[in-house]
Amino acid sequence: MTLEEARKEFKAAVLAYRTAKTPKEIWEAADQVMQAVNEIDRAWWQRKLAK
């Protein structure tokens, strides 16, 4: 996944978190946000190490 794709995924996860209503939806959305943050970090390091 590229850094740009990871950022799009993060934005979608944040939107899901902001619109979640039940505690279960909030919990799942928060998990998606954390996974997206990890993807951004992974993509950033891949880009950094490729240079």
mmCIF file with all atom_site columns, C-alpha atoms in Angstrom, residues 21-28:
data_model
loop_
_atom_site.group_PDB
_atom_site.id
_atom_site.type_symbol
_atom_site.label_atom_id
_atom_site.label_alt_id
_atom_site.label_comp_id
_atom_site.label_asym_id
_atom_site.label_entity_id
_atom_site.label_seq_id
_atom_site.pdbx_PDB_ins_code
_atom_site.Cartn_x
_atom_site.Cartn_y
_atom_site.Cartn_z
_atom_site.occupancy
_atom_site.B_iso_or_equiv
_atom_site.pdbx_formal_charge
_atom_site.auth_seq_id
_atom_site.auth_comp_id
_atom_site.auth_asym_id
_atom_site.auth_atom_id
_atom_site.pdbx_PDB_model_num
ATOM 1 C CA . LYS A 1 21 ? -23.385 5.772  17.140 1.00 0.00 ? 21 LYS A CA 1
ATOM 2 C CA . THR A 1 22 ? -23.305 2.587  19.189 1.00 0.00 ? 22 THR A CA 1
ATOM 3 C CA . PRO A 1 23 ? -20.414 1.586  21.440 1.00 0.00 ? 23 PRO A CA 1
ATOM 4 C CA . LYS A 1 24 ? -19.734 -1.420 19.177 1.00 0.00 ? 24 LYS A CA 1
ATOM 5 C CA . GLU A 1 25 ? -19.532 0.823  16.083 1.00 0.00 ? 25 GLU A CA 1
ATOM 6 C CA . ILE A 1 26 ? -17.273 3.248  17.941 1.00 0.00 ? 26 ILE A CA 1
ATOM 7 C CA . TRP A 1 27 ? -14.983 0.406  19.053 1.00 0.00 ? 27 TRP A CA 1
ATOM 8 C CA . GLU A 1 28 ? -14.761 -1.062 15.543 1.00 0.00 ? 28 GLU A CA 1
#
